[in-house]
Short mmCIF file of C-alpha atoms and ligand atoms in Angstrom, two decimals:
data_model
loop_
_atom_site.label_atom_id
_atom_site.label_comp_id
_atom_site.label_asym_id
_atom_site.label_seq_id
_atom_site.Cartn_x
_atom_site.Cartn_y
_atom_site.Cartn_z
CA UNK A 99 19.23 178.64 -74.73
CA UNK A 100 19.38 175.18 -76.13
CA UNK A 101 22.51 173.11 -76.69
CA UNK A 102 22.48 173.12 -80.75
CA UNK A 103 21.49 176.76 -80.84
CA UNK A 104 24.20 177.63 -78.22
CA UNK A 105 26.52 175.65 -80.23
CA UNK A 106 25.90 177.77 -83.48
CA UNK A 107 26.60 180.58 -82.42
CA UNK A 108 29.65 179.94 -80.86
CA UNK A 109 32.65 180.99 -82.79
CA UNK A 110 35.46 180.82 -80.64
CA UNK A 111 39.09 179.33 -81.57
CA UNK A 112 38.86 176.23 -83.60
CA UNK A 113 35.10 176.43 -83.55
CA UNK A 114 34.54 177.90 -86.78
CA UNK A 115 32.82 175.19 -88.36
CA UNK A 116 29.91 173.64 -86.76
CA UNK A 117 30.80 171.17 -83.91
CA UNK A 118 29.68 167.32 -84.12
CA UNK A 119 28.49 167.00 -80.34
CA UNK A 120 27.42 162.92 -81.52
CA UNK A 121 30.90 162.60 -82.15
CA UNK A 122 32.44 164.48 -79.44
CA UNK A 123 30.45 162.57 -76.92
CA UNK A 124 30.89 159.37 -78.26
CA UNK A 125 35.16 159.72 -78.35
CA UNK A 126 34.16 160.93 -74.82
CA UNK A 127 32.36 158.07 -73.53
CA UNK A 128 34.51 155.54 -74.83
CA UNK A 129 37.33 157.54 -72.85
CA UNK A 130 35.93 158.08 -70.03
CA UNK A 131 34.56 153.93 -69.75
CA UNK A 132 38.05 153.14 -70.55
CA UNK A 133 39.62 155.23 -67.84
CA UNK A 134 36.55 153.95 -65.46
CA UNK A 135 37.43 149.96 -66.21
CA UNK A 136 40.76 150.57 -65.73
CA UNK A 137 40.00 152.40 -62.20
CA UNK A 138 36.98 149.08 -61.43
CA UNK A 139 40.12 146.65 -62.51
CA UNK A 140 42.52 148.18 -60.38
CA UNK A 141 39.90 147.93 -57.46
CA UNK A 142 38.19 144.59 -57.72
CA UNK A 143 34.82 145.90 -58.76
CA UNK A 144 32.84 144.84 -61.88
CA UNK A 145 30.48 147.23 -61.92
CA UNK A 146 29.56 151.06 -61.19
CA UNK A 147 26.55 152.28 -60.10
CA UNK A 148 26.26 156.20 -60.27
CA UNK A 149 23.37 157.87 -58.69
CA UNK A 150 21.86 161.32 -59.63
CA UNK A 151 21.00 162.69 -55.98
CA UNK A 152 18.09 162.96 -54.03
CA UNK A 153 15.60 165.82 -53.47
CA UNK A 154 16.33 167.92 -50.30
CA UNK A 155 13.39 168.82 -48.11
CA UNK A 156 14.00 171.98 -45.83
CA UNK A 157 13.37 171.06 -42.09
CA UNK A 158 9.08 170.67 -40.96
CA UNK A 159 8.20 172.24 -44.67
CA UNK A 160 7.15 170.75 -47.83
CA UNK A 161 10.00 173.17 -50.17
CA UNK A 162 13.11 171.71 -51.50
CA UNK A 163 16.53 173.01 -51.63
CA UNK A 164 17.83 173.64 -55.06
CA UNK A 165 18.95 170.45 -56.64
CA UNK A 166 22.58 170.10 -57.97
CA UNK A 167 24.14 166.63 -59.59
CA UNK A 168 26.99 166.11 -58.61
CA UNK A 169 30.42 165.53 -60.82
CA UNK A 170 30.90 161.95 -61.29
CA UNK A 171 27.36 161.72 -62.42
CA UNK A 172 27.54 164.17 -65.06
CA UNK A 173 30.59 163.57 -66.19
CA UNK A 174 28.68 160.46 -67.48
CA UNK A 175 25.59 161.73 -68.83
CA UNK A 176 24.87 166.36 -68.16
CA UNK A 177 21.20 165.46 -66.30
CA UNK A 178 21.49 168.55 -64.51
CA UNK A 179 18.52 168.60 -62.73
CA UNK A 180 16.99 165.30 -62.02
CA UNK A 181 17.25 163.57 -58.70
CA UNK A 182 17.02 160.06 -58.38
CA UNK A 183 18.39 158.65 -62.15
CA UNK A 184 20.91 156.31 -62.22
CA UNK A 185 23.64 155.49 -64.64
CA UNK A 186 24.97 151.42 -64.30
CA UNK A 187 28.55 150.66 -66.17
CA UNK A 188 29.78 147.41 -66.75
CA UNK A 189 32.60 147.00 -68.70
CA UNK A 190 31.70 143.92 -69.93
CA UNK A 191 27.82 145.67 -71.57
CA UNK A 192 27.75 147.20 -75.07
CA UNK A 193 26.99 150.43 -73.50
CA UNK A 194 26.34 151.95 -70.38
CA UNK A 195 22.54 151.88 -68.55
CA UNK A 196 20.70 155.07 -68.50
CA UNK A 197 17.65 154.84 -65.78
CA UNK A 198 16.05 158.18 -66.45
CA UNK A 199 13.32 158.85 -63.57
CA UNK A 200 10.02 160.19 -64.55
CA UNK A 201 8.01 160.18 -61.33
CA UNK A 202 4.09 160.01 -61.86
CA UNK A 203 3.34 163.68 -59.88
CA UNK A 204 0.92 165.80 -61.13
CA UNK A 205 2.06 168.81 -58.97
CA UNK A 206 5.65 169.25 -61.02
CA UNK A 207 6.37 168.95 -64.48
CA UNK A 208 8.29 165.40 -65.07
CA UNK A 209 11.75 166.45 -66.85
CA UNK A 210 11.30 164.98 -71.23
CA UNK A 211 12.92 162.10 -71.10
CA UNK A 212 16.13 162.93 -73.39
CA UNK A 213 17.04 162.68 -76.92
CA UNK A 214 20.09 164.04 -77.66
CA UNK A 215 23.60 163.89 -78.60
CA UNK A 216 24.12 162.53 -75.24
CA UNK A 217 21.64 159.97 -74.49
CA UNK A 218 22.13 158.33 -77.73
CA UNK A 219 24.78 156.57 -76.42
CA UNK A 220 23.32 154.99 -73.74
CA UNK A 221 21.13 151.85 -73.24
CA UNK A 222 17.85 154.00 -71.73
CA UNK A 223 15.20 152.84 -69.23
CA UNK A 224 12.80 154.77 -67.67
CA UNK A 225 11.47 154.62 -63.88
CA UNK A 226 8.81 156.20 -61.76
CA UNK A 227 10.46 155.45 -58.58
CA UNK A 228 13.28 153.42 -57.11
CA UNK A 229 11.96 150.55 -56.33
CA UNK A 230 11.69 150.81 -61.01
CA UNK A 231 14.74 151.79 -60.95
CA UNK A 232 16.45 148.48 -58.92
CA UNK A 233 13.99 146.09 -61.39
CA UNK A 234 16.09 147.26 -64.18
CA UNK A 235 19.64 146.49 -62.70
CA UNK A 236 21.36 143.54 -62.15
CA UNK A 237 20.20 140.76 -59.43
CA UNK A 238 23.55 140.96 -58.14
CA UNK A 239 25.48 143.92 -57.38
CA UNK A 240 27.72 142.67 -54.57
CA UNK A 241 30.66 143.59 -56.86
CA UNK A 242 29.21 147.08 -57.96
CA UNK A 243 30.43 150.30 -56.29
CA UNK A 244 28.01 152.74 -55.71
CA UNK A 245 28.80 156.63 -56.55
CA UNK A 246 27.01 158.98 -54.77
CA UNK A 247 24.86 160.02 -51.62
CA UNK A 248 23.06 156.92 -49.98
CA UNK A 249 19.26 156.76 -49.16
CA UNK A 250 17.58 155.20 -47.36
CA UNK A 251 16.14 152.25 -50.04
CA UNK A 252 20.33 151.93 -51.25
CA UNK A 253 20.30 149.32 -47.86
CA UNK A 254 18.27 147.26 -49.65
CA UNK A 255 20.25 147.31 -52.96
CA UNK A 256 22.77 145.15 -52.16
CA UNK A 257 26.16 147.16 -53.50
CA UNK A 258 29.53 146.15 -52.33
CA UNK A 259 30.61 149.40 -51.24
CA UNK A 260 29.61 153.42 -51.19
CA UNK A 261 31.93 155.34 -52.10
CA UNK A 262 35.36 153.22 -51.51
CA UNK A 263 38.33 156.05 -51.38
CA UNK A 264 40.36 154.43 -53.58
CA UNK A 265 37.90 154.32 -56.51
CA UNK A 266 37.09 157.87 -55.94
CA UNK A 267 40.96 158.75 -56.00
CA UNK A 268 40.90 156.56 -59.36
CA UNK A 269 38.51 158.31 -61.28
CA UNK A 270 38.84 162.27 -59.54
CA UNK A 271 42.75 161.63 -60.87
CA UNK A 272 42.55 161.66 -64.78
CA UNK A 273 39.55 164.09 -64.67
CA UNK A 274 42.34 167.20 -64.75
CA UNK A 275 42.74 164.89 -68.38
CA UNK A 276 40.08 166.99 -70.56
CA UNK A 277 38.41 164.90 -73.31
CA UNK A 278 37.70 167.15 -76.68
CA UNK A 279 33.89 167.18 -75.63
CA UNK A 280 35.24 168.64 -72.11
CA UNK A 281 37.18 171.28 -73.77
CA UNK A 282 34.11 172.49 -76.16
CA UNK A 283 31.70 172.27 -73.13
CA UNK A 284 34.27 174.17 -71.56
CA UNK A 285 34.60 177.10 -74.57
CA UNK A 286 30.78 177.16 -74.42
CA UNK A 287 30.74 177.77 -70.64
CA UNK A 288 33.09 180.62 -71.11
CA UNK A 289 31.40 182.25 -74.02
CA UNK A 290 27.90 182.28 -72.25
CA UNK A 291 30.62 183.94 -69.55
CA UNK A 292 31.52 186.36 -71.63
CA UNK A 293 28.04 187.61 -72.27
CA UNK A 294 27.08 187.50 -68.69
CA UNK A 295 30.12 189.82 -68.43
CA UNK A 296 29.54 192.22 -70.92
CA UNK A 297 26.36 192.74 -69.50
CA UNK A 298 27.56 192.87 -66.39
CA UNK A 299 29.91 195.78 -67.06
CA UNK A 300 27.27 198.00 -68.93
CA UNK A 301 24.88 197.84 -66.02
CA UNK A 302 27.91 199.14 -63.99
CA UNK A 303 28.67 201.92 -65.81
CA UNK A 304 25.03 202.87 -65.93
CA UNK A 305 25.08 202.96 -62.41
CA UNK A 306 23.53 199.40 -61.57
CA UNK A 307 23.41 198.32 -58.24
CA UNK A 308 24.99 194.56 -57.19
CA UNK A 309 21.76 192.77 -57.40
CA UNK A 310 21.02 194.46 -60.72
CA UNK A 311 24.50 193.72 -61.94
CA UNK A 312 23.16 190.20 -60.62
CA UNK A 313 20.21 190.06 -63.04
CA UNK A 314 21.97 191.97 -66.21
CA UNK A 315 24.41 189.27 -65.89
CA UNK A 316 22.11 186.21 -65.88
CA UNK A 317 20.05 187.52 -68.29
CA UNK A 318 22.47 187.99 -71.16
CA UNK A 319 24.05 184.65 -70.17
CA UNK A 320 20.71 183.33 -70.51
CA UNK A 321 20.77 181.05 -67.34
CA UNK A 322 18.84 180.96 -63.98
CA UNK A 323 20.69 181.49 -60.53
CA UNK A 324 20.75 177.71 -59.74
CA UNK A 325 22.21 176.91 -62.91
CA UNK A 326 25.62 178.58 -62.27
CA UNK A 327 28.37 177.05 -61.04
CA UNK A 328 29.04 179.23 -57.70
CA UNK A 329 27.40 182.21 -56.41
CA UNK A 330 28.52 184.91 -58.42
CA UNK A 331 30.81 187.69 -56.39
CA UNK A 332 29.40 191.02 -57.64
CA UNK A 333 31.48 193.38 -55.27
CA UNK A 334 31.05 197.31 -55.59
CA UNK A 335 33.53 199.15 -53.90
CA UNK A 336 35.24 197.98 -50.26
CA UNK A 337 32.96 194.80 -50.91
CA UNK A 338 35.44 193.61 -53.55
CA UNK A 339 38.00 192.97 -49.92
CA UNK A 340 35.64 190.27 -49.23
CA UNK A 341 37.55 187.01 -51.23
CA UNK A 342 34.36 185.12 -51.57
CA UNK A 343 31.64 187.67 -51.12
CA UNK A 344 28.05 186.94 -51.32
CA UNK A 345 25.53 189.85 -50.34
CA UNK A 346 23.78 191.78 -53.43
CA UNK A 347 23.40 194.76 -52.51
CA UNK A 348 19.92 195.53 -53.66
CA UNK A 349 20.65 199.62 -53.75
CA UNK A 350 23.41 200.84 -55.26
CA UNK A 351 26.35 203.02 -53.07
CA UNK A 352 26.22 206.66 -52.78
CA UNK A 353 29.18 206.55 -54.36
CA UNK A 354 30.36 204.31 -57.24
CA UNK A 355 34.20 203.45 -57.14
CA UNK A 356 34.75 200.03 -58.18
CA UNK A 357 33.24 196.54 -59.62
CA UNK A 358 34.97 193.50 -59.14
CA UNK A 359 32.83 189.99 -60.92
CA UNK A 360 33.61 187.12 -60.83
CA UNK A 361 31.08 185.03 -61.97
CA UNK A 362 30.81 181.90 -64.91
CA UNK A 363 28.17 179.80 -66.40
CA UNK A 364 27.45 176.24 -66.93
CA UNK A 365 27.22 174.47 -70.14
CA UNK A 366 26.19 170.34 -69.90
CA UNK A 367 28.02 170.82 -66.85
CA UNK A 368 31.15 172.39 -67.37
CA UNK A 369 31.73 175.52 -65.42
CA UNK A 370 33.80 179.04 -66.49
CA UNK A 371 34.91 180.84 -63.86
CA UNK A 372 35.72 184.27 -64.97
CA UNK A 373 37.02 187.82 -62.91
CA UNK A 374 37.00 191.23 -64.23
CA UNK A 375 37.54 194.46 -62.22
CA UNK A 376 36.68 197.64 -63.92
CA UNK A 377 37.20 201.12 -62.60
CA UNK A 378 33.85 203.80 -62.53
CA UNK A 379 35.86 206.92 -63.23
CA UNK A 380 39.18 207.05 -61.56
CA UNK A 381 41.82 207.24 -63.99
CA UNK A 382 44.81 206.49 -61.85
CA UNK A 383 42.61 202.90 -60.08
CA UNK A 384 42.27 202.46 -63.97
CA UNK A 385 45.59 202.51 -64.54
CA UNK A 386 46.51 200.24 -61.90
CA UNK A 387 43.81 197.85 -63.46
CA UNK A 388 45.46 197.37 -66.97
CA UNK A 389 49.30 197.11 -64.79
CA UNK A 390 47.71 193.86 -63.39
CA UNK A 391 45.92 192.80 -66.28
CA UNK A 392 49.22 192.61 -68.27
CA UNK A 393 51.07 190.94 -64.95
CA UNK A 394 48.42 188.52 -65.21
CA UNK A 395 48.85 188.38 -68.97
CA UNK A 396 52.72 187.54 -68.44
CA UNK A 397 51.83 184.71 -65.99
CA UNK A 398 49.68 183.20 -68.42
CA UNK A 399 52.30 182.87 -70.93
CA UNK A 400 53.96 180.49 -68.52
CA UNK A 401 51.33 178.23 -68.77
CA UNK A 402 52.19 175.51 -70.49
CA UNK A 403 53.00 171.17 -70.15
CA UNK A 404 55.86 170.39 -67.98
CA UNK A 405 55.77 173.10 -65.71
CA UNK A 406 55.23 172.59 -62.31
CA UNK A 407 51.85 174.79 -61.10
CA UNK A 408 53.58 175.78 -57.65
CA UNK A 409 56.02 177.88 -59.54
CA UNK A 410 53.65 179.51 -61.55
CA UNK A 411 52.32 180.47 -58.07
CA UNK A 412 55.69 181.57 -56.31
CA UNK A 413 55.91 183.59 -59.56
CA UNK A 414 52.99 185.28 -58.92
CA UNK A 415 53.89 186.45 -55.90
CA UNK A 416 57.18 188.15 -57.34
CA UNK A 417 54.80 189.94 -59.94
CA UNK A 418 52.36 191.23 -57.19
CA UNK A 419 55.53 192.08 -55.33
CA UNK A 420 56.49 194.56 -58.36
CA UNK A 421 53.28 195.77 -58.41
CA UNK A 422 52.93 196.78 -55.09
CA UNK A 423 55.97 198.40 -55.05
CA UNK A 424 55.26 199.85 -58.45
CA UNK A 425 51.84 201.23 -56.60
CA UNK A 426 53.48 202.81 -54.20
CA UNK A 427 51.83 200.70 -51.11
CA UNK A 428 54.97 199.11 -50.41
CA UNK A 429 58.95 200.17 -49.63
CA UNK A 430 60.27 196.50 -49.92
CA UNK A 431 61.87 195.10 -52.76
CA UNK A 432 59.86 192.52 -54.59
CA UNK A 433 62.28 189.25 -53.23
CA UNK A 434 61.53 191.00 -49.48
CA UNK A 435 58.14 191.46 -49.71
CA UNK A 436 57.68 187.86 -50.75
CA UNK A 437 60.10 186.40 -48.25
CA UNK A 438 58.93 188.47 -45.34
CA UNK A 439 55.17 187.32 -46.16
CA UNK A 440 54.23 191.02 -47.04
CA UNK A 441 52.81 190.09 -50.37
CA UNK A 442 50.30 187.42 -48.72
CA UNK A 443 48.98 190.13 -47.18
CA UNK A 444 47.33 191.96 -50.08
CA UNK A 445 47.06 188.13 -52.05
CA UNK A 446 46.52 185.69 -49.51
CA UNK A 447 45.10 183.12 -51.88
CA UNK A 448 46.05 180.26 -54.67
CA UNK A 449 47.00 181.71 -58.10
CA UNK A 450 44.56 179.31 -59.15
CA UNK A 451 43.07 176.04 -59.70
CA UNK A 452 41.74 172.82 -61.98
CA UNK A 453 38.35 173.85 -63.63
CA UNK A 454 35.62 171.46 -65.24
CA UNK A 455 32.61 169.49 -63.86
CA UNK A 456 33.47 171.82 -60.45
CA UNK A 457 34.82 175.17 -60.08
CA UNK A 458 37.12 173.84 -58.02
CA UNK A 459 37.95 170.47 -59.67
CA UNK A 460 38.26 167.35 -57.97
CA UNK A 461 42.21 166.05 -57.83
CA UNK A 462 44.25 168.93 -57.21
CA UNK A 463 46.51 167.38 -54.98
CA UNK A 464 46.72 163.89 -55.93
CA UNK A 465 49.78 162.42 -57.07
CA UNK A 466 48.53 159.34 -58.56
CA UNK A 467 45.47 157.46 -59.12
CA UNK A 468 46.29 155.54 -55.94
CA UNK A 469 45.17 158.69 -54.28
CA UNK A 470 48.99 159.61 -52.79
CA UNK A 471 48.76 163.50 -51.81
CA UNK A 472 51.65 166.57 -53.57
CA UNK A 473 50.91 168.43 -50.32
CA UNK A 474 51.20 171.95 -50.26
CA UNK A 475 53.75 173.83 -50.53
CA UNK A 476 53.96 175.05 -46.69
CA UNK A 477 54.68 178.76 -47.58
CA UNK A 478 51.88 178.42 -49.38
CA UNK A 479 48.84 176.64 -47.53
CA UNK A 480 46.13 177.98 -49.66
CA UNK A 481 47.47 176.34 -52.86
CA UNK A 482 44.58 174.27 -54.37
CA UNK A 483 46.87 172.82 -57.31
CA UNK A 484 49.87 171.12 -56.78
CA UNK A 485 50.51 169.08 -59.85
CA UNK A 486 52.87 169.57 -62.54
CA UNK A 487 50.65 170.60 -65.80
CA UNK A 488 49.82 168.31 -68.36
CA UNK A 489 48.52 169.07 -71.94
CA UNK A 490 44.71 168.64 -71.57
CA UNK A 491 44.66 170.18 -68.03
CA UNK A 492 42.06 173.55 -67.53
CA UNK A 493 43.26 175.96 -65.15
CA UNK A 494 42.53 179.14 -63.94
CA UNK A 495 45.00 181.73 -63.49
CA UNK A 496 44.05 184.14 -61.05
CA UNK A 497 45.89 186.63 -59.49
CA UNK A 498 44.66 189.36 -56.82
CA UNK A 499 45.55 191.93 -54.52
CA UNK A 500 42.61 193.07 -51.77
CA UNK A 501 42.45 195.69 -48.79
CA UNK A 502 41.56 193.07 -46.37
CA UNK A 503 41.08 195.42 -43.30
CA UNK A 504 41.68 191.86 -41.24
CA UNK A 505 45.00 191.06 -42.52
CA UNK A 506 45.99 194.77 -43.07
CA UNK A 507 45.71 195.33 -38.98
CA UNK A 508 47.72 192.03 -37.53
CA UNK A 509 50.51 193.35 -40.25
CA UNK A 510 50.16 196.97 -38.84
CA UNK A 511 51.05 195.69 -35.27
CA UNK A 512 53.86 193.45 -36.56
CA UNK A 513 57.35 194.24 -38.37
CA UNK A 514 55.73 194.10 -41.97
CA UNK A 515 53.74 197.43 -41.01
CA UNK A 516 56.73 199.14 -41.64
CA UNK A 517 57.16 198.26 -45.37
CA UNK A 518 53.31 199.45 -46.08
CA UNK A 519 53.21 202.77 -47.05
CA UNK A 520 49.63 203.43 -45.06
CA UNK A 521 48.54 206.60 -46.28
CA UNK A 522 49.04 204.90 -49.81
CA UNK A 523 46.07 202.10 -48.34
CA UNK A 524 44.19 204.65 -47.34
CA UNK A 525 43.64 206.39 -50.79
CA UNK A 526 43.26 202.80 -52.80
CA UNK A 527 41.13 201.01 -50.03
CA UNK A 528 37.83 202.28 -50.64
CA UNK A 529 38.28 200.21 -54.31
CA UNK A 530 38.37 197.33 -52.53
CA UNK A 531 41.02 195.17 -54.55
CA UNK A 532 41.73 193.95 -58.00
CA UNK A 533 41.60 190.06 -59.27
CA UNK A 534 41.58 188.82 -62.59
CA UNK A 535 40.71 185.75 -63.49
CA UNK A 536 40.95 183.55 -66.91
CA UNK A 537 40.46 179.80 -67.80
CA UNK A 538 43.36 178.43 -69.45
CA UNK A 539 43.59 174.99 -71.48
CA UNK A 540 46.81 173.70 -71.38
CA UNK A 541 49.04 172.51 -74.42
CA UNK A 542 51.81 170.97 -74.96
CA UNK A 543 53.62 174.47 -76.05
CA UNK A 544 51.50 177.19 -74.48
CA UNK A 545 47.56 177.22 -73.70
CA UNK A 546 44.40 178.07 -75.13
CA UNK A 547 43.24 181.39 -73.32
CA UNK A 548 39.42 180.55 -73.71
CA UNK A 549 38.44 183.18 -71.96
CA UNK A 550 39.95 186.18 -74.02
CA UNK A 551 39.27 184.04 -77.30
CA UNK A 552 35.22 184.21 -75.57
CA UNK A 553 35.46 188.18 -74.81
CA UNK A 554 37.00 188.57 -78.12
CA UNK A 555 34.04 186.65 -79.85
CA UNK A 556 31.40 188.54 -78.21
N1 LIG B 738 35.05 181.82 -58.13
C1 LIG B 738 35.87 181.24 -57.14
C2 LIG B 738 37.27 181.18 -57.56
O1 LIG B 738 37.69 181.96 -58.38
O2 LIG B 738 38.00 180.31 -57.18
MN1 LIG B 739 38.75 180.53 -59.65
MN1 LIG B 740 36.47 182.96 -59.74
#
């Protein structure tokens, strides 16, 4: 789908008119080379040299892994899938330098060079290799930082450093700071979510089996494996236990209990990063479905500036608390289960985490642009966010519980085994578990849910 027709049709919250991406990206460039000069000052560089990546060649064969650009690159300009273009900002330029390769190879198809929204802004070269590409930079770049993975010709380049630390902190720490061409990118990348989705549900209930859920998924969201964000967790049944699972199944179970998704889309490099679990035909797992959807629900309307994330989380693990005991699977009260660590044992993970040119965004931790670490709560290790939210933040909010046969046996042996009510496990295991999952922008008075505003557009 192209980026102007995927624009029209979007009609999510505040997108009822049609969107001005020229203007969008501009405001964002000019943001982003502010925030960037600022960083360069604070470091002693003049200059920032940002490099695509290189082609990967599998060991002794003449295939390539699947290329992927990594964030700082795109943030500057979405080339998604071009190795070896290079982006040069110098504060002191009228705009930034675009070097957009176009190898001469008559075995692959050279990507067009661009004309966009995007590439407007930029001052545009082309080159064939990158021995082109260093012609068209400065002579001198022993005050340039270079962004990205070195190669072998970057020796010969002459850049002060690779990858100094304390530039990386600099920039990775606004980027939870969303620019208004973030957050659209980011509605986009949700609504082609919510198609996947939808698709993704139908081919469940028609009896679909992981890998088909797989394809019914990418085909409504109209994108290619290597153009989502993460491997997509399609989990039927017991497979749902596994937190980050990755088979597809190619033949569907004898018998169908469960589906738990979680899988998002990329737009210009913004990711979603959405969960549903959906019942086959069991009323009662159905039930216990739409009792966590609204816990999640609840936790969402916490979301909002000001509050710190780590809360949020410990609240979470009060509301799974009530649940489980709620379910039936366990005897404590929801302050004992937390305390006595029963509740990480059917959610042993973060309630969620910073969402934009990653799934897992860069700066989660940091404190400050000097790179100083909030470290984790130690009660809760797995925490990936440990910031206090700030209006223009993305989140996801993503609770789960799971019948992790692993963490269910060391509990049996111990003193929590008594507050599980086993024969309860037994009946719910063969579902597998339960997460939802939404993507949350963060206001100063709430957030804007764009994943349920995406569902509810589609
Ligand atoms: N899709 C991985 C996660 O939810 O964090
Ligand atoms: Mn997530
Ligand atoms: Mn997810």
């Amino acid at each position: 789908m192209t980026m102007q027709k995927t624009a029209d049709i979007f009609t999510g919250a505040a997108a009822s008119s049609r969107v001005d991406w020229d203007a969008l990206f501009a405001a964002h460039l000019r943001q982003l080379a502010a925030r960037t000069a600022a960083a360069m000052q604070d470091t002693q560089y003049s200059g920032l040299l940002l490099h695509s990546g290189s082609e990967r060649i599998v060991f002794r064969d003449d295939i390539t892994y699947p290329f992927k650009v990594h964030a700082p690159f795109k943030q500057w300009a979405p080339i998604l899938d071009v190795p070896d273009c290079f982006v040069y900002f110098d504060p002191a330029r009228d705009r930034p330098l675009l070097i957009f390769h176009q190898p001469q190879d008559f075995w692959h198809k050279a990507a067009a060079i661009p004309d966009t929204y995007w590439s407007r802004q930029f001052d545009l070269r082309i080159a064939t290799d990158r021995a082109t590409a260093r012609a068209e930079l400065p002579a001198d770049l022993s005050r340039t930082a270079f962004i990205g993975e070195a190669f072998a010709e970057l020796a010969a380049f002459g850049v002060g450093a690779i990858n100094p630390d304390h530039l990386l902190a600099a920039l990775d720490f606004p980027r939870a700071f969303k620019s208004d061409y973030e957050l659209q990118c980011l509605r986009v990348a949700s609504h082609l979510g919510a198609q996947g989705h939808r698709a993704a549900a139908a081919a469940f209930a028609d009896g679909a089996s992981e890998f088909e859920i797989a394809l019914a998924f990418m085909r409504a969201a109209g994108q290619r494996e290597k153009e989502l964000p993460y491997n997509p967790i399609i989990a039927l049944n017991q497979n749902a236990a596994v937190l980050h699972y990755q088979v597809q199944e190619k033949s569907p179970p004898a018998v169908r209990y469960s589906l738990l998704i979680d899988a998002g889309c990329e737009f210009a490099g913004y990711a979603s990063d959405i969960t549903r679990t959906y019942a086959y035909a069991d009323a009662e797992f159905r039930a216990l479905i739409a009792a966590f959807d609204e816990l999640q629900q609840k936790l969402c309307k916490q979301v909002r500036a000001g509050v710190e994330w780590a809360d949020i989380h410990a609240q979470s693990h009060l509301a799974i608390a009530g649940w489980l005991q709620d379910s039936g699977l366990v005897r404590s009260q929801p302050e004992t289960t937390v305390a006595s660590g029963l509740s990480a044992v059917f959610y042993p993970h973060g309630i969620g985490h910073l969402l934009g040119l990653q799934v897992h965004d860069a700066g989660g931790t940091l404190g400050g642009p000097d790179g100083h670490e909030i470290p984790r709560p130690p009660q809760h290790p797995t925490l990936r966010l440990t910031r206090r939210l700030e209006a223009g933040f993305v989140v996801t909010l993503e609770p789960g519980v799971y019948f992790i046969k692993q963490l269910l046996e060391q509990a049996r042996s111990g003193p929590l085994g008594k507050q599980i009510n086993w024969s309860r496990v037994q009946q719910l295991e063969q579902f597998g578990g339960i997460r939802i999952e939404d993507n949350l922008a963060v206001t100063a008075s709430g957030c804007e849910n764009l994943t349920r505003n995406a569902f509810d557009a589609v």
